[in-house]
Coordinates of C-alpha atoms in Angstrom, one line a residue:
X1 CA 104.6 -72.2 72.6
X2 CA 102.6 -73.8 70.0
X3 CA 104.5 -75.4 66.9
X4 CA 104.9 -73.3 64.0
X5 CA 102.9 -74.7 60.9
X6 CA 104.3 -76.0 57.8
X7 CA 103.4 -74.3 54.8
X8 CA 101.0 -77.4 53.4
X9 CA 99.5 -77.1 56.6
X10 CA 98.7 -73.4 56.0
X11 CA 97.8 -74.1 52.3
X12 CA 95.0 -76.3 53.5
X13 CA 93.8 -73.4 56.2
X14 CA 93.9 -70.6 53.4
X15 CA 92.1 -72.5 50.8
X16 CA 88.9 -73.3 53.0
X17 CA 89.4 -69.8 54.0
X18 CA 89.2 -68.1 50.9
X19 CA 85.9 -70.3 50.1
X20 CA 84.2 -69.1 53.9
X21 CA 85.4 -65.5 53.3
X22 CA 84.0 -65.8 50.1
X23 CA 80.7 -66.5 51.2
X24 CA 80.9 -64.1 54.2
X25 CA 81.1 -61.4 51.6
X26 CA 78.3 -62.3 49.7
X27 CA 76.2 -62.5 53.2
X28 CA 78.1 -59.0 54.2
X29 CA 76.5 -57.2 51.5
X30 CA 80.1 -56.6 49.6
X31 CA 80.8 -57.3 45.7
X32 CA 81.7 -60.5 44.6
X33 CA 83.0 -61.4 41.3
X34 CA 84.2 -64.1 39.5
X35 CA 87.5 -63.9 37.1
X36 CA 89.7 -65.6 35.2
X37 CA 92.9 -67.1 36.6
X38 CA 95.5 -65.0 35.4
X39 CA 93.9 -61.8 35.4
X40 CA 94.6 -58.3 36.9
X41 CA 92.9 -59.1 39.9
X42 CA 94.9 -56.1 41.3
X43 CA 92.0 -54.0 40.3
X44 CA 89.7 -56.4 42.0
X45 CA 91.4 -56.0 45.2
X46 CA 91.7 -52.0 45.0
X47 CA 87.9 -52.0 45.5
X48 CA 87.7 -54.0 47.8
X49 CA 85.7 -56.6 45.6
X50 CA 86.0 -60.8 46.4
X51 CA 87.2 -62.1 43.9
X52 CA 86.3 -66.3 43.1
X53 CA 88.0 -68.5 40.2
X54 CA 86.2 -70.7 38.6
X55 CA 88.8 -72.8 36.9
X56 CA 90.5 -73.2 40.6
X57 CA 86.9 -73.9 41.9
X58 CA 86.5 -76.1 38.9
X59 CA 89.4 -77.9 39.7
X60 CA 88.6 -78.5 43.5
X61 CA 85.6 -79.9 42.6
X62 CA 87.2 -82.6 39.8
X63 CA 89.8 -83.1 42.7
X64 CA 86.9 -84.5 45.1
X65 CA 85.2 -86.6 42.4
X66 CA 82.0 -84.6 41.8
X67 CA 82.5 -83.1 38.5
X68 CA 80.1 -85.2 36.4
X69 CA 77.0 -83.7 38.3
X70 CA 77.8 -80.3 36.6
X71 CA 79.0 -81.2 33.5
X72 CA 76.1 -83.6 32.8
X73 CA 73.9 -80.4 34.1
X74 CA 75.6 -78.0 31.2
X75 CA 75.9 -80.8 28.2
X76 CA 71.5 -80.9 29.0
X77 CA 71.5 -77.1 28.4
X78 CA 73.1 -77.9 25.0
X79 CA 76.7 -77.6 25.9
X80 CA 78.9 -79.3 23.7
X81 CA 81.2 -81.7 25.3
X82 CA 83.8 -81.0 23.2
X83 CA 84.6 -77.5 25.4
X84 CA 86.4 -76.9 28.2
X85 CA 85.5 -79.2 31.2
X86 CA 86.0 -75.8 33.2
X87 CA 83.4 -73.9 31.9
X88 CA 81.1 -77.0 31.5
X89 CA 81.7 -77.2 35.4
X90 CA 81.3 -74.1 36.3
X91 CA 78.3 -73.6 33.9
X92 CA 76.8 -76.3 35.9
X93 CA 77.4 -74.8 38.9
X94 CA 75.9 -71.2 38.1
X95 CA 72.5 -73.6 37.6
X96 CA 72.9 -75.9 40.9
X97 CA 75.1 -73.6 43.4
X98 CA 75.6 -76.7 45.4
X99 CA 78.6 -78.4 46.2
X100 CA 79.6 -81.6 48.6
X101 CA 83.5 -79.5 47.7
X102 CA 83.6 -76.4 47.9
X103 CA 81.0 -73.7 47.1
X104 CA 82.0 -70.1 45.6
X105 CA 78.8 -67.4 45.9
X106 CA 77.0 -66.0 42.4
X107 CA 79.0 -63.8 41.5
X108 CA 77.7 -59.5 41.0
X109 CA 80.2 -59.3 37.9
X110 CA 82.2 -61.1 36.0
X111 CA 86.2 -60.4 35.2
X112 CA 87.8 -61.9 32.2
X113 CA 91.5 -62.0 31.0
X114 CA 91.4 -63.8 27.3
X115 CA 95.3 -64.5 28.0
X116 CA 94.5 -68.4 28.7
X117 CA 92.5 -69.1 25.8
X118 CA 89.3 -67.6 23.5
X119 CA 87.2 -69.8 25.1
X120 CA 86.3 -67.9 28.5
X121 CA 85.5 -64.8 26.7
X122 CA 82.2 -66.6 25.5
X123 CA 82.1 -68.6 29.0
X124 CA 81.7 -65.4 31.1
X125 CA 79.3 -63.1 28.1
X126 CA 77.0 -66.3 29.0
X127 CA 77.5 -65.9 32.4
X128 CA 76.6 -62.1 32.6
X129 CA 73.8 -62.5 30.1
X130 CA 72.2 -65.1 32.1
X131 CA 72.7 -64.5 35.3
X132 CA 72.4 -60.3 34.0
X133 CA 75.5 -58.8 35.8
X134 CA 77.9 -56.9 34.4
X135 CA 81.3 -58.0 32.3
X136 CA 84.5 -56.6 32.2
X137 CA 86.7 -57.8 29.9
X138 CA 90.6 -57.1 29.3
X139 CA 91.2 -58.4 25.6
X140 CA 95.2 -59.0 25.6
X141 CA 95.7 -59.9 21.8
X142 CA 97.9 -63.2 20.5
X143 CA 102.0 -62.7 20.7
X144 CA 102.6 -63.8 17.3
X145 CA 106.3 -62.1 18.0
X146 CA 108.4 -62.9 20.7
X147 CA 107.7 -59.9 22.3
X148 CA 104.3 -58.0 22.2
X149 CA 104.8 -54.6 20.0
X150 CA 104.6 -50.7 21.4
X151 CA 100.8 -50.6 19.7
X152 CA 99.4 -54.1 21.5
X153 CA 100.8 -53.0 24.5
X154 CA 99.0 -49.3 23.8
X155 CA 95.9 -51.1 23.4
X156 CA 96.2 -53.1 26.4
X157 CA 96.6 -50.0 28.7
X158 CA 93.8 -48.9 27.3
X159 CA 91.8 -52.1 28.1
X160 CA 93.1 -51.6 31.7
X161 CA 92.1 -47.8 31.7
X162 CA 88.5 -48.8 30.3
X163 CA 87.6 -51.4 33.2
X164 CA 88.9 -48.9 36.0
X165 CA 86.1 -46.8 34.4
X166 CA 83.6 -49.6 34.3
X167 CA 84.3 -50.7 38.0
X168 CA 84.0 -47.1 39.0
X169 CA 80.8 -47.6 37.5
X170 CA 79.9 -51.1 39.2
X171 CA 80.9 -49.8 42.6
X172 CA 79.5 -46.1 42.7
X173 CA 83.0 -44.9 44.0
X174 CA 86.5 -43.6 42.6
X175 CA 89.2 -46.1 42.2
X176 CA 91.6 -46.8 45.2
X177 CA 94.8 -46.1 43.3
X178 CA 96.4 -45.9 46.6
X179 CA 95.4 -49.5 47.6
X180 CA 96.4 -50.4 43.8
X181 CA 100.0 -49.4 44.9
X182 CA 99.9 -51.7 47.6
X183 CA 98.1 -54.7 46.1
X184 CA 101.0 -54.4 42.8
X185 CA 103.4 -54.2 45.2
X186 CA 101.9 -57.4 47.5
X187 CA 101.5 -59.4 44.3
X188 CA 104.5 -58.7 42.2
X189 CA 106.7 -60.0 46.0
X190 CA 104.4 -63.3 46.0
X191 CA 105.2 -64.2 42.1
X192 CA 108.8 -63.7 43.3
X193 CA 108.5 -66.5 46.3
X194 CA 106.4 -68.8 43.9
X195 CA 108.5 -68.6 41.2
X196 CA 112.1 -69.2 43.5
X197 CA 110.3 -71.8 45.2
X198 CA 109.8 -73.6 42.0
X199 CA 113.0 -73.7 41.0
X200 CA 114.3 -74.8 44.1
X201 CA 113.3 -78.4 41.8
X202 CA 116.6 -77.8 40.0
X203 CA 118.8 -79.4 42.8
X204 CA 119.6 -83.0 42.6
X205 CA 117.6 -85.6 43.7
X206 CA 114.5 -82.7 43.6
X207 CA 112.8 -81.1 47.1
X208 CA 109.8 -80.7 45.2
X209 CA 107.5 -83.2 42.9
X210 CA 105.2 -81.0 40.4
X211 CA 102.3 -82.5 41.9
X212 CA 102.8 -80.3 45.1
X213 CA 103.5 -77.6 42.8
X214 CA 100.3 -78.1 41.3
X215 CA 98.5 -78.1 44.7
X216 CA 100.5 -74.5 46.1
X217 CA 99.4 -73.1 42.4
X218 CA 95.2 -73.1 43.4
X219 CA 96.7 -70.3 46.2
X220 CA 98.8 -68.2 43.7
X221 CA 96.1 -68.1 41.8
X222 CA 93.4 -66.6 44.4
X223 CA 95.3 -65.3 46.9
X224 CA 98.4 -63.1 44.7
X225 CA 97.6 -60.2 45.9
X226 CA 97.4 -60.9 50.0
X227 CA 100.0 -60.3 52.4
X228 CA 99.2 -64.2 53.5
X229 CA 100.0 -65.1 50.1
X230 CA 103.5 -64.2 50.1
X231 CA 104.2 -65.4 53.4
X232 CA 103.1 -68.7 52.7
X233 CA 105.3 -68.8 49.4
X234 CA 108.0 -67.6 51.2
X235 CA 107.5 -69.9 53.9
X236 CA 107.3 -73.0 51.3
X237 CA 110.4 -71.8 50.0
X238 CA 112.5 -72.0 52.7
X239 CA 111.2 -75.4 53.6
X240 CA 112.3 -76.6 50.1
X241 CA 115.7 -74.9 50.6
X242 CA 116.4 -76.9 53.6
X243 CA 115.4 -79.6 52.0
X244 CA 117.4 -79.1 49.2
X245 CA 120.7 -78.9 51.0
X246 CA 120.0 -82.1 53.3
X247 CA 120.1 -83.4 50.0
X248 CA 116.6 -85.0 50.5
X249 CA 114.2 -86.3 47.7
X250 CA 110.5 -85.7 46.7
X251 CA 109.6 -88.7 48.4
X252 CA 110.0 -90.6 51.9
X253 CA 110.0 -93.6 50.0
X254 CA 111.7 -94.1 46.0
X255 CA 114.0 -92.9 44.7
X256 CA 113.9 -90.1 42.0
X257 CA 115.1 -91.7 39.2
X258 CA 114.0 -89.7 35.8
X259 CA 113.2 -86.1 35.8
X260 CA 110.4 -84.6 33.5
X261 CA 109.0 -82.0 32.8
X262 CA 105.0 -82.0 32.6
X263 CA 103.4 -80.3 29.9
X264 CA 99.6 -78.9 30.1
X265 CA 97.1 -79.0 32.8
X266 CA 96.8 -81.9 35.7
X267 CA 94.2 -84.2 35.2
X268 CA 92.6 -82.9 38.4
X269 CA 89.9 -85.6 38.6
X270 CA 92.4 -88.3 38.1
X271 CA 95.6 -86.2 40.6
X272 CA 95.8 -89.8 42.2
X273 CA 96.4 -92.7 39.8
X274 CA 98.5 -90.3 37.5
X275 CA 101.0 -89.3 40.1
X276 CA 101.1 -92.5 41.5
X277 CA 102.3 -93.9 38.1
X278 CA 104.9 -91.9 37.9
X279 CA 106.2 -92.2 41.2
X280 CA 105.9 -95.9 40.7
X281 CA 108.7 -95.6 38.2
X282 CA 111.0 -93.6 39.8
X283 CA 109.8 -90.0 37.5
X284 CA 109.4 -87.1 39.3
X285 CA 108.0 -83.9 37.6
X286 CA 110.3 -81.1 38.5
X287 CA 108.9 -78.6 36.5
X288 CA 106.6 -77.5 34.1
X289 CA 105.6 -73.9 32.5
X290 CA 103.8 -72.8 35.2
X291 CA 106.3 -71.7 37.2
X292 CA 106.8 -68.9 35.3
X293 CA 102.7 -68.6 34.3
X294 CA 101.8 -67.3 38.0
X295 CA 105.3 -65.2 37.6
X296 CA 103.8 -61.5 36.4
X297 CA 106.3 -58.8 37.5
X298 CA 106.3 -55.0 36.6
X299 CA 107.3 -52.1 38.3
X300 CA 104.6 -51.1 41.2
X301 CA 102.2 -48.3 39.6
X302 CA 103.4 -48.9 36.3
X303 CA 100.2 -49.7 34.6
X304 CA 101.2 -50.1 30.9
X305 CA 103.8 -52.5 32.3
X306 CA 101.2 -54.4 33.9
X307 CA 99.6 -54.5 30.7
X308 CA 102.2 -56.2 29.4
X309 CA 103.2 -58.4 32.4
X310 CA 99.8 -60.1 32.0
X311 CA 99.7 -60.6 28.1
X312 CA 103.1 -62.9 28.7
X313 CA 101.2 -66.0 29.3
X314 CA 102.7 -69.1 27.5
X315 CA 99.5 -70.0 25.5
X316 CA 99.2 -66.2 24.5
X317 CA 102.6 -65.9 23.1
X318 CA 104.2 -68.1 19.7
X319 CA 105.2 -71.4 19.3
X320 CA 109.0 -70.4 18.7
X321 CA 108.9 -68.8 22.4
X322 CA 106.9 -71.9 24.0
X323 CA 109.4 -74.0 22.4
X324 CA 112.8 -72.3 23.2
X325 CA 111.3 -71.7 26.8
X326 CA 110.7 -75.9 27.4
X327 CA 114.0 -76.5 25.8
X328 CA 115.8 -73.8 28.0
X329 CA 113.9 -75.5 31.4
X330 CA 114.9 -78.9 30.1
X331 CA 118.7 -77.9 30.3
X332 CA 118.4 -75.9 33.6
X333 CA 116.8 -78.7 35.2
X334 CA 118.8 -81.8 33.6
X335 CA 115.6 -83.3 32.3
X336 CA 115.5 -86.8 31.2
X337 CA 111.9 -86.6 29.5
X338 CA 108.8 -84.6 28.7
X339 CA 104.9 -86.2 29.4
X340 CA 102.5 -84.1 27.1
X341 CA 99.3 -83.9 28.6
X342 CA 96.7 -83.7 25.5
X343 CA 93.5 -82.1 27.2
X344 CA 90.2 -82.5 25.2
X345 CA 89.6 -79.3 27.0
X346 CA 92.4 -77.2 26.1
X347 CA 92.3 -76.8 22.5
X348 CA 94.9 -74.0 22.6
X349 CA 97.6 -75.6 24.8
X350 CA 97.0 -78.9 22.8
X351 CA 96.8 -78.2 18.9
X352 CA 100.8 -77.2 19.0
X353 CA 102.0 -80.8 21.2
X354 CA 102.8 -82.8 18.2
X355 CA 105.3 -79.8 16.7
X356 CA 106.8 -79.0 20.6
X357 CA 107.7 -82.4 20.9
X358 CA 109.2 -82.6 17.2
X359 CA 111.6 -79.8 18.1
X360 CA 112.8 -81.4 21.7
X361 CA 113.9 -84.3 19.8
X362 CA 115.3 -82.7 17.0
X363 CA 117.4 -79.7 18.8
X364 CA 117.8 -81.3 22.2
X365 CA 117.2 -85.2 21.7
X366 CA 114.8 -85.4 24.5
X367 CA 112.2 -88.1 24.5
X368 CA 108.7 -87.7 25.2
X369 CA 105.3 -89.4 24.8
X370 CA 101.4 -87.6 24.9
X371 CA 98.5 -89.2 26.7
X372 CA 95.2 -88.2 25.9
X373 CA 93.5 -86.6 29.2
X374 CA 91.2 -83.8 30.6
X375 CA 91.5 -81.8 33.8
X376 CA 87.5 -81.7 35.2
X377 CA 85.7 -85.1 32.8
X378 CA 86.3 -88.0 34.4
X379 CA 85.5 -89.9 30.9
X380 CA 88.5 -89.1 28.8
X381 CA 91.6 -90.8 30.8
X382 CA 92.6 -94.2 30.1
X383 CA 94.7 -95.2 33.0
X384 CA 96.1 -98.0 31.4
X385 CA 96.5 -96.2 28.1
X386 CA 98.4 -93.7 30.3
X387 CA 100.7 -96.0 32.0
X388 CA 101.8 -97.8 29.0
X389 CA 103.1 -94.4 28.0
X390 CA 104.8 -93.8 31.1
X391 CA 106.7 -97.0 30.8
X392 CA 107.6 -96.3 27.1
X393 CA 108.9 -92.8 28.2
X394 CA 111.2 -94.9 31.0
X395 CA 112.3 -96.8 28.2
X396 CA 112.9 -93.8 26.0
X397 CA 115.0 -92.3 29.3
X398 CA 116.8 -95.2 30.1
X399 CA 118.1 -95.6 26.6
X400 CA 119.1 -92.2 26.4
X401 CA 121.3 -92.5 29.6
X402 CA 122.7 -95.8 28.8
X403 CA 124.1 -93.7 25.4
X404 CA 125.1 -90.9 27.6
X405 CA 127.5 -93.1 29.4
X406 CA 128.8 -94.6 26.6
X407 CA 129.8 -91.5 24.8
X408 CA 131.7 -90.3 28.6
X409 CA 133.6 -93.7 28.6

């Protein structure tokens, strides 16, 4: 009998699969479109349309070393490089549609969820204006509150109801609500797996480092609502339970010394050098807010819920929730530290660092230090500026336990 497959040999299979299927559809005849990461790509899937990322395709191509061909393409169409290295990618892309990566098909319409940040709105009205396709947008206002009120929530559905109508349109046919039902149901039972295996990272030493987290999250983000999804989440799950209760590390070699949590975006095009760093010193990421990012649940077929489920992002809700939320994780996870990643890109994520790391030091006492960084442009990262920051957050850690210990004796 042939060996089962672990689940990071399945992730590799499923991500060059969802790039090939991609293209077959486009050569097939069948509706492509590209969308937002964290968008209701359950009514994608209902019609049977491929749905591509960007930002995950983005990503893949920083992660290989090839993003400067497409961001210098996009800055000499009068980009600014001063927005997000996703959509300067990506933009690139649209002009070129070659890469030595990966390569995603142009797209027949374009999906957006403004959940993540203002900036794709603008991103993908270019991209249907240019390339002339149509663009569906589901406008999920800012959580100033800690929970989104009756009327937001009203409007949302509303937004939900209104694409359902325009992809009727797109498509020439009625909407599949029957294949909805499924797809809810598929993806709601994959953010379950994610999130649990996730938090398998609370056990002591950790099963998990964040930078394997941050590899599984490029298949929660394309594949949610697939039956292979799941499975594989489930699968990875189980492998870091075991793991867990042999009472085995992150690493064959080290020993996990400091536990962190990571805040922002990986620096994709430098994954290497900054996890190498840390591992160098004994931290291990164990969690960050993502976990709970990719975790939308609502009841199957309820669509206001759904509404809601997906205005519930962390940058699309107040700094009070952001805040209590890290400080919460920091205590479930015995954290020893937070590493702030401020992205030139991500304006959003990044204008509120300086005030979340006031208020982990002032109600919880936990150190932390901010490197400046970019997920896709190569240019921004110092790696020395970075690891000087690493070692003053060991410092920060090591003091911190040394006081610990004093106070118990």
């Amino acid at each position: 009998m042939a060996e089962k497959k672990t689940s990071k040999e399945l992730l590799n299979e499923m991500v060059a699969r969802h790039y090939a299927d991609a293209a077959k559809a486009k050569e097939e005849g069948k509706l492509v479109a590209w969308a937002t990461s964290i968008c209701p790509q359950e009514l994608l899937e209902a019609m049977d349309i491929y749905v591509v990322y960007p930002e995950n395709h983005a990503a893949a191509v920083a992660a290989r070393k090839q993003s400067m061909e497409f961001l210098e393409q996009s800055e000499g169409c009068g980009y600014s490089i001063d927005i997000c290295s996703y959509a300067r990618v990506n933009l690139g892309y649209k002009d070129i549609m070659e890469s030595e990566a990966c390569n995603i098909p142009a797209p027949d319409l374009v999906f957006c969820c403004n959940n993540i940040c203002t900036t794709v709105a603008k991103w993908y009205e270019n991209l249907a204006t240019e390339l002339d396709i149509p663009f569906i947008l589901f406008d999920t206002p800012f959580n100033h509150l800690y929970e989104a009120p009756d009327h937001t929530v009203a409007y949302m559905r509303g937004q939900i109801e209104y694409a359902i109508e325009q992809l009727e349109e797109v498509t020439g046919r009625d909407f599949d609500y029957d294949k909805l039902s499924e797809v809810m149901k598929i993806s709601n039972e994959t953010a379950y797996w994610w999130r649990k295996a996730c938090f398998t990272a609370r056990a002591k030493p950790s099963p998990l480092n964040g930078f394997d987290m941050f590899n599984y999250m490029a298949l929660v983000v394309c594949i949610r609502g697939k039956k292979e999804g799941r499975d594989l989440f489930k699968l990875w799950c189980e492998e870091l339970e075991a793991w867990a209760k042999s009472g085995l590390g992150p690493w064959k070699e080290g020993e996990e010394k400091y536990r962190v949590i990571w805040d922002g975006i990986a620096c994709w095009v430098h994954l290497s050098p900054t996890y190498k760093i840390l591992k160098k010193y004994g931290v291990n990421v164990v969690t960050s807010l993502y976990p709970d990012a990719w975790t939308i649940r609502y009841e199957t077929n309820d669509i206001e819920g759904m509404a809601r489920a997906y205005s519930y992002y962390h940058a699309n809700r107040c700094v009070d929730y952001v805040s209590d939320t890290m400080i919460g994780l920091a205590k479930e996870f015995d954290i020893d530290g937070v590493v702030f990643h401020s992205n030139r890109s991500c304006k959003l994520m990044d204008f509120t660092v300086y005030e979340q790391q006031r208020r982990l030091e002032e109600k919880a006492g936990i150190p932390s230090v901010v490197f400046d960084g970019d997920m896709c442009d190569p240019r921004i990262l110092s790696q020395a500026q970075y690891e000087t920051r690493i070692q003053a957050l060991v410092e920060m850690m090591e003091k911190r336990k040394a006081a610990k210990e004093e106070q118990q004796c």
